[in-house]
Each structure stands twice: as structure tokens, then as C-alpha cells.
PDB file of C-alpha atoms in Angstrom:
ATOM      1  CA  UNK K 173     -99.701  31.608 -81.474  1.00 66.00           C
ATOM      2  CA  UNK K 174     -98.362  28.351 -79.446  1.00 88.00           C
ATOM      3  CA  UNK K 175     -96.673  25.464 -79.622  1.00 93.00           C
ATOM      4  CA  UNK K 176     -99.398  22.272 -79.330  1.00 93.00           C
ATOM      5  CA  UNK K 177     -97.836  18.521 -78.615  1.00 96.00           C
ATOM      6  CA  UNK K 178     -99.793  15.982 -80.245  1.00 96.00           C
ATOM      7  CA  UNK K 179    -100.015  12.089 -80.143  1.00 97.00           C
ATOM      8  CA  UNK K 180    -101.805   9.723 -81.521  1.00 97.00           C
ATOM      9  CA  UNK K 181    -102.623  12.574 -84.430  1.00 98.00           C
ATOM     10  CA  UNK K 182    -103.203   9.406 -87.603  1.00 98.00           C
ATOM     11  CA  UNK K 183    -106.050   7.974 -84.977  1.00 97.00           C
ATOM     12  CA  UNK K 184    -107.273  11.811 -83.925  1.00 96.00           C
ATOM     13  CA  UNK K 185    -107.297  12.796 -87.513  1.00 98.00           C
ATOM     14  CA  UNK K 186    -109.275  10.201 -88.717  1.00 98.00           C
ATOM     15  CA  UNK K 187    -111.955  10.085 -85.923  1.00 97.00           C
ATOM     16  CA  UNK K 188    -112.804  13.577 -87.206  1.00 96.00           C
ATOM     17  CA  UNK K 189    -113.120  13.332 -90.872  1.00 98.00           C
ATOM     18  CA  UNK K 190    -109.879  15.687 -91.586  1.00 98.00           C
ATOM     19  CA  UNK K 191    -108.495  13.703 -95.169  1.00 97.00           C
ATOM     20  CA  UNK K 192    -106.651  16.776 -96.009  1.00 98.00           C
ATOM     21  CA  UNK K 193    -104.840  16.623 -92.539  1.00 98.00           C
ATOM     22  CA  UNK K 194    -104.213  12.694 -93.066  1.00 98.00           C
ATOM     23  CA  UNK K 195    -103.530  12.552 -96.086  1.00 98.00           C
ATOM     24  CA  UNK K 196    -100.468  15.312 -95.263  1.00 98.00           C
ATOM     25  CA  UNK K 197     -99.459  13.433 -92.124  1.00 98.00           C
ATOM     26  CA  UNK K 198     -99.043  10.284 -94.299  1.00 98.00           C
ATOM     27  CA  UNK K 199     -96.764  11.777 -96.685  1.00 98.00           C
ATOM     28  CA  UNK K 200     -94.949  13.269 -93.499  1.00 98.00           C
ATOM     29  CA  UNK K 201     -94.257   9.913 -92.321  1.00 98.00           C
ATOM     30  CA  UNK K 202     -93.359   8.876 -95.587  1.00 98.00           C
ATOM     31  CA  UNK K 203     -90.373  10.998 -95.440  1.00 98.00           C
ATOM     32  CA  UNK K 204     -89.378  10.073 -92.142  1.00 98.00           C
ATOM     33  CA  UNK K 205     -89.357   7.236 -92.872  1.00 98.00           C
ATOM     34  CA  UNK K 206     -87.027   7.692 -95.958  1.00 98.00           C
ATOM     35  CA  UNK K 207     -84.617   9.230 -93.659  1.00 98.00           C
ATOM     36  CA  UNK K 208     -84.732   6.312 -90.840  1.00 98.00           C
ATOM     37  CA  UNK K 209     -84.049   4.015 -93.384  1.00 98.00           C
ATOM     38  CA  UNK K 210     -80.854   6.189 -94.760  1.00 97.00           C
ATOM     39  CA  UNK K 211     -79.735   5.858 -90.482  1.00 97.00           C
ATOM     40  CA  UNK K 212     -80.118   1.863 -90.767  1.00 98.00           C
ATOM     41  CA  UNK K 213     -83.494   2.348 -88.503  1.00 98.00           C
ATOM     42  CA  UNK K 214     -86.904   0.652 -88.912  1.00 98.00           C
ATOM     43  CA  UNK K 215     -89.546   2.024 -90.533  1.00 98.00           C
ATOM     44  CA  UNK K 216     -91.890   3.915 -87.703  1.00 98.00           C
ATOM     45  CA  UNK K 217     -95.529   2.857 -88.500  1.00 98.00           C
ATOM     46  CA  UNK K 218     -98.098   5.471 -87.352  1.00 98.00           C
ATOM     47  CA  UNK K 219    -101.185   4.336 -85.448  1.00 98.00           C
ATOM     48  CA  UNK K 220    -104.273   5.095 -87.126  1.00 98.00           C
ATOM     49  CA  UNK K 221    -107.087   4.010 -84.418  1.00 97.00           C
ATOM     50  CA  UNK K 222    -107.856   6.451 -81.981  1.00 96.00           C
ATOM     51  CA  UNK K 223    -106.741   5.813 -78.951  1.00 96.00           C
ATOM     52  CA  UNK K 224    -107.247   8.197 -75.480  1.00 91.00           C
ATOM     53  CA  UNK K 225    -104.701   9.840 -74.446  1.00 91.00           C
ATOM     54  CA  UNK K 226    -103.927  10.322 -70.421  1.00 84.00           C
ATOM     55  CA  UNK K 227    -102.686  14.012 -70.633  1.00 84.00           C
ATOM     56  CA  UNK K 228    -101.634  13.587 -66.837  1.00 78.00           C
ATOM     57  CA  UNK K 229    -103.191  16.912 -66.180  1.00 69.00           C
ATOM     58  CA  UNK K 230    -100.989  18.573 -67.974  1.00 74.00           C
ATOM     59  CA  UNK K 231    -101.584  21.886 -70.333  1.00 82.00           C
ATOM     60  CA  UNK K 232    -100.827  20.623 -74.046  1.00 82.00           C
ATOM     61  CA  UNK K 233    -100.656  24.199 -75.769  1.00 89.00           C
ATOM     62  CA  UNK K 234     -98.408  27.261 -74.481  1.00 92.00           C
ATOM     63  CA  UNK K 235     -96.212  29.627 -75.920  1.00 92.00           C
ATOM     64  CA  UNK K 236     -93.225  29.002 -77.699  1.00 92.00           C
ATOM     65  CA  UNK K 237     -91.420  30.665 -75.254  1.00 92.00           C
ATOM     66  CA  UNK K 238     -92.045  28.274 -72.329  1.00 94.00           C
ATOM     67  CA  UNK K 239     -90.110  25.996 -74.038  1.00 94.00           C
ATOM     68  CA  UNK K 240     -87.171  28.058 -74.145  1.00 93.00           C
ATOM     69  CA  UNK K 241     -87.002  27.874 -70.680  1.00 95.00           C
ATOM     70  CA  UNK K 242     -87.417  24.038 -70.165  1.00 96.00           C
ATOM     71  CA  UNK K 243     -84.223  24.333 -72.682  1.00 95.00           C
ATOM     72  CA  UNK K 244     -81.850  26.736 -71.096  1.00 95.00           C
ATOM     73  CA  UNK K 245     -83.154  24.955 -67.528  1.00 96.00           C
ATOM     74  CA  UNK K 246     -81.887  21.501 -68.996  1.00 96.00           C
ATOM     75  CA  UNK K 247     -78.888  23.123 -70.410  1.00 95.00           C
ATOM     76  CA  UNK K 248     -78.109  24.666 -66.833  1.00 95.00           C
ATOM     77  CA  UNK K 249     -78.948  21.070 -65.459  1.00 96.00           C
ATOM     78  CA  UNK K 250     -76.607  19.266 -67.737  1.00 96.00           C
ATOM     79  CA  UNK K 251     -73.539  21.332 -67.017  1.00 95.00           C
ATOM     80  CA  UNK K 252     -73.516  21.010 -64.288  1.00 96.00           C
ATOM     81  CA  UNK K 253     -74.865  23.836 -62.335  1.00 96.00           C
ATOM     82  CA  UNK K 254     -77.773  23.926 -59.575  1.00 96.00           C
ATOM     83  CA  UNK K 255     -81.360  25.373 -59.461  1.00 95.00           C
ATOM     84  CA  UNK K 256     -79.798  28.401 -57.257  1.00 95.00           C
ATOM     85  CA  UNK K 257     -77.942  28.791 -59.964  1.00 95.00           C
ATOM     86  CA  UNK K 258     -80.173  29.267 -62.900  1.00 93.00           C
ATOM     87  CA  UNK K 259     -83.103  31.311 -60.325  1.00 93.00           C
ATOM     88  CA  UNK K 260     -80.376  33.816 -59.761  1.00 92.00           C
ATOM     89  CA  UNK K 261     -79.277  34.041 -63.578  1.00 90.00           C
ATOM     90  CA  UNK K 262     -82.407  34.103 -64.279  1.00 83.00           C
ATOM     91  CA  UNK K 263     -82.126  33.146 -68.181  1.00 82.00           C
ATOM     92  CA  UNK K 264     -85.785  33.988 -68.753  1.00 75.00           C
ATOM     93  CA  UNK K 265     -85.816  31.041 -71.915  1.00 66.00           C
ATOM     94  CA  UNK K 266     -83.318  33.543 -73.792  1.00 70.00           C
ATOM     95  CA  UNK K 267     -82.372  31.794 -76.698  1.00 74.00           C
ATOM     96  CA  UNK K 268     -78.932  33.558 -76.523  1.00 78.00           C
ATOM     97  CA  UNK K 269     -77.583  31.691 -72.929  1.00 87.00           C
ATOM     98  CA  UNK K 270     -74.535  30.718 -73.437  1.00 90.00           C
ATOM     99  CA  UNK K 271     -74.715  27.241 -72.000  1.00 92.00           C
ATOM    100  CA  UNK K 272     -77.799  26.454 -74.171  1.00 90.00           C
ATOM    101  CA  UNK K 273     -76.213  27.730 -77.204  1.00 90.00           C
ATOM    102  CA  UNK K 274     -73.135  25.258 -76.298  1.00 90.00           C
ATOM    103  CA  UNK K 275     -75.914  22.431 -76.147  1.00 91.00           C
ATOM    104  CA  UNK K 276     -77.223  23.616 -79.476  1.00 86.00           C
ATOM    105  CA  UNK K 277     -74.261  24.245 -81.571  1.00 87.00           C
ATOM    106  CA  UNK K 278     -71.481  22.558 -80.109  1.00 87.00           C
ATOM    107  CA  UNK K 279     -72.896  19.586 -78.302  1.00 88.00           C
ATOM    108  CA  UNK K 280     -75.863  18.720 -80.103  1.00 90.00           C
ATOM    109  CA  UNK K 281     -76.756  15.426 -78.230  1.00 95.00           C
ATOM    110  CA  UNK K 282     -80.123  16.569 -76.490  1.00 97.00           C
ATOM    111  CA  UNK K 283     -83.224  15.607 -78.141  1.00 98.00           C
ATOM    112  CA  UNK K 284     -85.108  18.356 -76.280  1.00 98.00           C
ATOM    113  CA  UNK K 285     -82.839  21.220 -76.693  1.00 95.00           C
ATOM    114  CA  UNK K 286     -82.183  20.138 -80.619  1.00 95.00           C
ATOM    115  CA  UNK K 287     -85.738  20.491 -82.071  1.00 95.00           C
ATOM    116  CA  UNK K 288     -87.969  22.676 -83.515  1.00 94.00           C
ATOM    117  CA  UNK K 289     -90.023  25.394 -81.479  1.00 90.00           C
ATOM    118  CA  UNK K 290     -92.963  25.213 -83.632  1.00 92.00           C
ATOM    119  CA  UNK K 291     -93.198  21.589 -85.854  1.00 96.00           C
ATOM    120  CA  UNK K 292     -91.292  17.968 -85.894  1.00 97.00           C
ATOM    121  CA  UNK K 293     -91.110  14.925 -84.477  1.00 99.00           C
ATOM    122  CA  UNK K 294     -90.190  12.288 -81.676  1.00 99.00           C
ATOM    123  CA  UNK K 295     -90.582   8.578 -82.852  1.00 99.00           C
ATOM    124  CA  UNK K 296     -90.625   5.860 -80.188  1.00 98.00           C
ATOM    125  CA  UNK K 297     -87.237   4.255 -81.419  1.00 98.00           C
ATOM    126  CA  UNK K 298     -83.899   4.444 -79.455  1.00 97.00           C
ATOM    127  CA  UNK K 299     -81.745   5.976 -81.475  1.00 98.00           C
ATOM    128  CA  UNK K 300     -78.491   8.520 -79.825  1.00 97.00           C
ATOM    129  CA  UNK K 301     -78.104  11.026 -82.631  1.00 96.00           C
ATOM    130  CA  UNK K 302     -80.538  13.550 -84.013  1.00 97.00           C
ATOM    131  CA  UNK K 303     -81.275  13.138 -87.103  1.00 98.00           C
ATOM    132  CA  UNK K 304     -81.345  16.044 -89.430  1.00 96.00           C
ATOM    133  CA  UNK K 305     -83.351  16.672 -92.934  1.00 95.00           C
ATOM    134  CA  UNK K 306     -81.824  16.673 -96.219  1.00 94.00           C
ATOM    135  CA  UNK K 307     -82.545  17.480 -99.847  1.00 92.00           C
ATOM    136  CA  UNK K 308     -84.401  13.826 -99.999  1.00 91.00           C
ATOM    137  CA  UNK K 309     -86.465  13.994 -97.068  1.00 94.00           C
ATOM    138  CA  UNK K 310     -87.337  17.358 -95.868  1.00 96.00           C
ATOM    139  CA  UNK K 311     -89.922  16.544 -93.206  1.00 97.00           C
ATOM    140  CA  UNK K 312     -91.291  19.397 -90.627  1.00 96.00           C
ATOM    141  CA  UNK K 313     -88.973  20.971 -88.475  1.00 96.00           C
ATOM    142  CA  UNK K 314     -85.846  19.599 -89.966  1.00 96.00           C
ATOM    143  CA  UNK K 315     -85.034  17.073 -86.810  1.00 96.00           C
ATOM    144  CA  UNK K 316     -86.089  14.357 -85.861  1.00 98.00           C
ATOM    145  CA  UNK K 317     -85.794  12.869 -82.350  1.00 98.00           C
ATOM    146  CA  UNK K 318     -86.442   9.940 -79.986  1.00 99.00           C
ATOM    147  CA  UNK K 319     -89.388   9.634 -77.554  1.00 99.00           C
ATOM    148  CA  UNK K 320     -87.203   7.337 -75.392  1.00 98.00           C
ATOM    149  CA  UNK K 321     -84.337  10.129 -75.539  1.00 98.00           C
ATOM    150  CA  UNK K 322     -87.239  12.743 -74.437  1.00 98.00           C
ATOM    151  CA  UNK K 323     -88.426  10.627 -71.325  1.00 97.00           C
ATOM    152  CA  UNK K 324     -84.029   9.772 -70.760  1.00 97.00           C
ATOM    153  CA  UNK K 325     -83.566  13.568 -70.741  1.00 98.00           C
ATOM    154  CA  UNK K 326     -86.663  14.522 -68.521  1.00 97.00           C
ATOM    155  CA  UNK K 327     -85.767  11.960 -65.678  1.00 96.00           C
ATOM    156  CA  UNK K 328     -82.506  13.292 -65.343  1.00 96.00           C
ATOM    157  CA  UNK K 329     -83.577  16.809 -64.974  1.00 96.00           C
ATOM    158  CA  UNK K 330     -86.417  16.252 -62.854  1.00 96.00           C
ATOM    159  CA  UNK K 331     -84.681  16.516 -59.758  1.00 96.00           C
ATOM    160  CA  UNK K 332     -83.248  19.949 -60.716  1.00 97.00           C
ATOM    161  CA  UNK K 333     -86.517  21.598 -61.515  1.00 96.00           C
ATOM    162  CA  UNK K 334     -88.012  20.062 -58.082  1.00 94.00           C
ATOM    163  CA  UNK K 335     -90.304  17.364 -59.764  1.00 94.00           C
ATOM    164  CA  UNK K 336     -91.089  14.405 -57.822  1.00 91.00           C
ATOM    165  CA  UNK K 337     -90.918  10.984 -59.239  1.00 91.00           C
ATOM    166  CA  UNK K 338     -92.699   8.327 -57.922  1.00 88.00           C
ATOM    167  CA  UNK K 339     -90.389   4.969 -58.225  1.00 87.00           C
ATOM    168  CA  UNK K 340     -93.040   3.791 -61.109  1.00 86.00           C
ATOM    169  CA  UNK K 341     -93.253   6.666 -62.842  1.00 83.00           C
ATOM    170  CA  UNK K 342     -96.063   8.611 -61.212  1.00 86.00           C
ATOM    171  CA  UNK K 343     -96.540  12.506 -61.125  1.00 88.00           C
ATOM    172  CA  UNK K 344     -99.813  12.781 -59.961  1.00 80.00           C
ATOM    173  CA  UNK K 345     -98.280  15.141 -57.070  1.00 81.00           C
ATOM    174  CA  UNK K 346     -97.150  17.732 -60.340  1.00 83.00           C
ATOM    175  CA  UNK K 347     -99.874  17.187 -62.147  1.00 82.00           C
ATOM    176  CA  UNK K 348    -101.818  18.311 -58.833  1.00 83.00           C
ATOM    177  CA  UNK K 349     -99.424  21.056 -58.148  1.00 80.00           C
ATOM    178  CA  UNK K 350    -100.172  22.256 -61.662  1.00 82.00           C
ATOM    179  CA  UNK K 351    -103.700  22.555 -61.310  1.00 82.00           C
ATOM    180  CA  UNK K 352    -103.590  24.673 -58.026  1.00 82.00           C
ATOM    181  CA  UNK K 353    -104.439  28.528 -58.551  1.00 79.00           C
ATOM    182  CA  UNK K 354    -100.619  29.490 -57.026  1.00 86.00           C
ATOM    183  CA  UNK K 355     -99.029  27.317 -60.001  1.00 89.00           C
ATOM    184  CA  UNK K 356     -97.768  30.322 -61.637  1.00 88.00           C
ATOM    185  CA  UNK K 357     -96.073  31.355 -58.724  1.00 93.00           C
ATOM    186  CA  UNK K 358     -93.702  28.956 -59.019  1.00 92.00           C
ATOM    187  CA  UNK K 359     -90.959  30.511 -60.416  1.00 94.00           C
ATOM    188  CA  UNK K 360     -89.873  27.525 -62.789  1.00 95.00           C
ATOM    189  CA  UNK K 361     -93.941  27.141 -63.722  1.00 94.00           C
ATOM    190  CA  UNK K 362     -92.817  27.825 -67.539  1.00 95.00           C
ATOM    191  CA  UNK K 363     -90.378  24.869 -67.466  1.00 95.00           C
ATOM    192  CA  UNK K 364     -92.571  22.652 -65.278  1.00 95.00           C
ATOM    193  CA  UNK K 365     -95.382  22.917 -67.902  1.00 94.00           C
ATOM    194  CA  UNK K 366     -93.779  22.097 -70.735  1.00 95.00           C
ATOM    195  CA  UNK K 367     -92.225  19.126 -68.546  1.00 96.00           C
ATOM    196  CA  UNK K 368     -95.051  17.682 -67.860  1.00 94.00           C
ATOM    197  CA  UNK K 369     -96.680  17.604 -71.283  1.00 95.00           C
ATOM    198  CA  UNK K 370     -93.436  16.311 -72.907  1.00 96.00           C
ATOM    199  CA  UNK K 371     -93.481  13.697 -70.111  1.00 96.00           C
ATOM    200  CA  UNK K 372     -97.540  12.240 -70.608  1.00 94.00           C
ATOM    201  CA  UNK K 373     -96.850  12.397 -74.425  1.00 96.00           C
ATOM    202  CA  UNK K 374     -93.987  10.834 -74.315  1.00 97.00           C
ATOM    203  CA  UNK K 375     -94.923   7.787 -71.905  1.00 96.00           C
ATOM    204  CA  UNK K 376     -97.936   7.347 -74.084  1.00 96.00           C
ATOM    205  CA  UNK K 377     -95.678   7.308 -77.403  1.00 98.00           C
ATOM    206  CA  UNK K 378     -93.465   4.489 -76.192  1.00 98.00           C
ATOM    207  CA  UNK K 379     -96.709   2.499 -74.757  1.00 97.00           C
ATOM    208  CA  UNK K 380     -98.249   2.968 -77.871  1.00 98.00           C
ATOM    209  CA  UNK K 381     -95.925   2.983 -80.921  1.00 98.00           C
ATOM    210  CA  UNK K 382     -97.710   6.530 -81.655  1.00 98.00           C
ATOM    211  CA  UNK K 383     -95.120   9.666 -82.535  1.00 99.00           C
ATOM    212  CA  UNK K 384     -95.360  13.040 -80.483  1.00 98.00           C
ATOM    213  CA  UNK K 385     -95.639  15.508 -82.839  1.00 98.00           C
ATOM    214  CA  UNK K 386     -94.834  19.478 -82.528  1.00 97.00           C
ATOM    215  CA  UNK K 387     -97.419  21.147 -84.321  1.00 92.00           C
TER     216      UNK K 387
END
């Protein structure tokens, strides 16, 4: 079992004759909806022609464990300590690290590190605070996030897991690196992975209106 990052999943859906899987998606978004609305947000309108999505490379299924690590790597990364750092803690994604439990429990500002391991959803609105599920709209995975607030969050930890930027955006140079045999020699390859996928889907969710969706 693994964690899979969707887009575009009304359009995908569709294309291949799954009603059962649309029609639950729909009611999904239904209840997100309910709960933007309650936060004085738009209504998020889900795309429902296919549209191809540029993975960048990237791998799009992994285990739930890798992203662990991209958590407790940001968490390292946004108090304020260095890669040396985290290589010689070596956290190994442990969901019990004290500075990502902080940034789960106390903090609670990171879209990333605030979500579900397994199911949920990023919308392509700017909003700052997560928003949680109640008894009126308890949609998958219980919190709901910002696509905007994903890309935000993996800019400014980019430079701490080595990640190259071009200045418009590009990554073709990790999406290369990720393809080489040696990849998983890399001792942050676990948090580069995950990374990159959460970085194509969300560039494509802003560009096209389309949620990201944990699944």
C-alpha cells in the first residue's frame, strides 16, 4: 500500500467510464465546498475535461512513509536547523521527532506537514489556515489545504534539501537526477521524491483550477 497524488481526477475519471468513482468525487466536493463556504471562501469548481498532466518526471505513487520524511525534513528546515543537521539526526520520517510534532500540534500552519498520509485535499485557493472537518462536512482526510500554500512551502525548503530552482520555475535538472540509476543513493531520495510530485501537481493545480488529491 502507497500514497498516490492525483490531479485532474473529475476529467481522469470520466475519460474512463468510472460513474461510481465520479459520482463519489462529486459528493466529495460537495462537502468541501460546504466547508469553504463556512471559511467565507469561494466555491472550488472541479474540472471535468481531461486534461494531460506534465508529471515532471516525477514518481506519483510511494509509500506512506516517504512522506514522513519530506515532513520531519521541512520541519527541520523551518526551525531553523541545516541539512547537516537533520543527515546526522537522521529522523528516518519518524512520526515521533520532536520538531515535527511541534509543527503538528503546536504550530499547525504548514499545509504539508498538516494533512493526511493516505486521503484529502489541496484546492488552488490562497487561504493561511487549514481547514479542518466537522460534523457537517466530513470530507476525506479531515483537512483541507491550499495548492498555493504547497508550492509557498516547497520553494522555501528547496534549498535545504539541495533542489535547484531555475528562476522560472524549472526542475528539469531533479527531475533528471531522479531518473538516474544512483537516485536512491541520495540520502534525502525519500524526501526529494515526494518533493517533486507535490511540486508538478501542484503547479498544474494552480494553472488549471484542478485540486491535488491524496488518494
Amino acid at each position: 500500500m502507497g500514497l498516490a497524488i492525483e490531479v485532474n481526477i473529475l476529467g481522469q475519471l470520466l475519460e474512463n467510464g468510472d460513474e461510481e468513482g465520479v459520482a463519489f468525487f462529486k459528493e466529495e466536493f460537495e462537502l468541501v465546498n460546504k466547508a469553504l463556504k463556512v471559511h467565507g471562501l469561494p466555491a472550488h469548481v472541479e474540472p471535468e475535461e481531461p486534461v494531460e498532466f506534465d508529471s515532471l518526471g516525477s514518481c506519483l505513487s510511494f509509500p506512506y512513509s516517504f512522506v514522513h520524511y519530506l515532513r520531519t525534513a521541512m520541519a527541520y528546515a523551518r526551525n531553523n536547523r541545516t541539512r547537516q543537521q537533520y543527515l546526522e539526526d537522521k529522523p528516518d520520517g519518524d512520526e515521533n521527532n520532536e520538531l515535527l510534532q511541534c509543527e503538528l500540534f503546536e504550530k499547525t500552519t504548514s499545509h504539508i506537514i498538516c494533512h493526511s498520509d493516505c486521503e484529502g485535499y489541496y484546492l488552488p485557493l490562497d487561504f493561511e489556515d487549514i481547514i479542518f472537518a466537522d460534523e457537517d462536512y466530513q470530507f476525506a482526510g479531515g483537512m483541507l489545504g491550499s495548492s498555493k500554500k504547497v508550492l509557498e512551502e516547497l520553494l522555501s525548503c528547496a534549498d535545504f534539501l539541495g533542489i535547484e530552482i531555475s528562476p522560472d520555475g524549472d526542475v528539469a535538472k531533479e527531475a533528471k537526477l531522479q531518473e538516474n540509476d544512483n537516485f536512491e543513493n541520495d540520502p534525502l531520495f525519500r524526501e526529494k521524491t515526494v518533493w517533486l510530485a507535490l511540486y508538478a501537481a501542484a503547479k498544474f493545480s494552480i494553472a488549471h483550477n484542478s485540486a491535488i488529491v491524496f488518494a
